[in-house]
Amino acid sequence: MDLELTAAERAFQAEVRDWLAGNVPAEPLPSMDTEAGFEAHRRWEAKLYSARLSVVDWPEAYGGRGASLIEWLLFEEEYYRAGAPGRVSQNGIFLLGPTLLRFGTEAQRARVLPAMASGEQIWAQAWSEPEAGSDLAAVRSRADRVAGGWRLTGQKTWSSRAAFADRGFGLFRSDPAEPRHRGLSYLMFPLRDDRITVRPIRQLDGTTGFAELFFDGLFVPDQDVIGEPGNGWRVAMSATEHERGLTLRSPGRFLATAGRLVEVWRAAPAELRAATRDRVVDGWLAAQAYRLFTYAAASRLAAGGQLGAEASLNKLYWSRLDLMLHETALALLGERAELLESGASWPAGYLFALAGPIYAGTNEIQRDLVAERLLGLPRGR
Amino acid sequence: MDLQPSPEQQALAETTHQALIDQDAPGAARRWAAGDLGPGQKLWTVLAGTGLPGLLVPDRFGGLGLGLPELTACLTEIGHHAAPGPWVESVAVVPALLGHPSTGDRYAEMLTRLAAGETVATAATAGPDQPPLFPDAEAADLLVAIEPDRVTGYRSPPAGSLTPARSVDPVRRLARLSDRAPAPAWQHPAEPAAVAAARAAGALGTAAVLLGCGRAAIEAATEHAKTRHQFGRPIGGFQAVKHRLADALTELAFAEPVLHAAAVAADRALPEAGRDAAAAKLVAADAARAAVTAALQVHGAIGYTDEHPLSLWLRRVTALRTAWGTPEAHRELIGAALAAGSSSHIGQGR
């Protein structure tokens, strides 16, 4: 066990820190859930890419630099510490990208990954449907075989970034004779096409971070099926288990939030400071615990180990941590906590934290997975 | 950076685990609580063969010269199997205090005897209005009272010189020195750094035992949930039960790496080692309590019986929550560090 950084890790960390210090916009970019803000975030992705910092852990051939998982975690710590813009390319680089690296063909990788890494193509995910939420295997949207490819019909919903993104990926039922988890295919498709309608949905926090998608015979060529047709469930789940537990919400994000919380607390009047001390201590400590757990998991993976259902532990922990940090910050803002412009967006951050226990698989589903796969309790609800 | 346990750590923990199974540690704990120290002392002798009592003792005194990451891995097994005896005091606190670099060779003889398993020590903090309350003093031949600026040693107090005090955990046989106790064998001024190291070792050792207790409670509850049927199916199939255990497991899983990192900080005497040990004890106490209370609820009434093994872990977790630093004191300590601008990560020097 060694908690010190190697010389190479330290050098990488310093390079990232220096570059961010010189390049992070002084003023926050407009919201990525507006047309202008989306394009501003796309330009930021291009800038990151030009410094080979947009996907550091990818192979060099696709725009990365072959960094280790530990280095990627260090990158994330520096990124959030510097207050750099949110990643509009998140769905692509953290979900579809790793899926293609594992299951894609060489031609798919060459076609999709560099354009994803540079922000030229921004991707939206399309998992949920009106009748398939936590029960994702109940998807009904269809991919029907036609010459040279597939035609998509049906409806997807809660599709993050779809309002302004270029392309999407998700699960479609390609063999209606097969039940549930079988007969699904993992497909990539265009979002800007006459045969798809994108209807943005206004969220609780007032933004249009997600959208409904209506497919009306949208054509997908064979080259845009990932893995074998009918094997989509396995492709999708492998990627989520192995990658999402680490990469969806890296510790850097919460370490930065906890650091800001401690600063607000230190500047608070003495009485308020005393009244909130235990919650600040617990929040700071939970962010540290999340960091250490994640680095331990990355160490295991680096040594050839597996992650599996531990990803569910991660999700349960960070979603609660995020709420804890924001609730405590609101307590410190006192009566001003309801003002949206108060204290560097803590109220807006709180609203977003409320979504944490829901997206990326509800925490109830995660608890089922922990109980069944880590404890070995009987399956079922 | 590599946060995996070393092969040495894993091997020592595995050896301890196996010895505790062979010696029926829970059975020894029951006998210990009833006043029969024999099986617990035999267990001590067996573990002395693995080097555990001298794990932290420098090798020039015959110890293994290893560190707190290895020791906490073994102490987790002590909790896991509910082994009786002053393990935290004898193998963590006293070696950290007497073997501190500031003491030179002053305690060479005591450390040598500890490492050889010939001396069993216990220890307690003390103050002007707070006489030391020693765990398992009757099983120890060296009692060490730790005050902020001095340490006092007592040798094998004869029967009748100890006043028992009842712990919520009967396996912890607490005692005070009575008026008839002999005079101290020695008393020395203490380096603040040595006292701080001893307290950190106490917090880390206790955190390790707590996590072991928590793990054991979840294992027992999981087994029960798989085999106990109600409404025609195993109760472990009900989400209310699954989710309770999943939450408890989550707490434990995130407390463990904090302990590992804090043990590294203590080993390397980092500036924030005290803060980090407090953090480890705090999260371990909360996680262990969540685990034993979830386990109790999953067991139902059978878990509330004295006879059921769960009682060993539940009562120990209740007692250890406030041993070697209360959660309240530790939150205050961490809060003071944060207020003073401390910003290094747990386990790291900067």
PDB file of C-alpha atoms in Angstrom, chain A residues 55-60 64-68 71:
ATOM      1  CA  VAL A  55      -9.856  11.705 -22.886  1.00  0.00           C
ATOM      2  CA  VAL A  56      -6.527  11.158 -21.143  1.00  0.00           C
ATOM      3  CA  ASP A  57      -7.060   7.451 -20.443  1.00  0.00           C
ATOM      4  CA  TRP A  58      -7.878   6.526 -24.064  1.00  0.00           C
ATOM      5  CA  PRO A  59      -5.256   5.116 -26.403  1.00  0.00           C
ATOM      6  CA  GLU A  60      -3.203   7.722 -28.261  1.00  0.00           C
ATOM      7  CA  GLY A  64      -5.955  10.158 -25.623  1.00  0.00           C
ATOM      8  CA  ARG A  65      -2.592   9.639 -24.045  1.00  0.00           C
ATOM      9  CA  GLY A  66      -2.907   6.131 -22.624  1.00  0.00           C
ATOM     10  CA  ALA A  67      -3.014   7.407 -19.032  1.00  0.00           C
ATOM     11  CA  SER A  68      -3.618   4.957 -16.183  1.00  0.00           C
ATOM     12  CA  GLU A  71      -3.803   9.318 -13.593  1.00  0.00           C
TER      13      GLU A  71
END
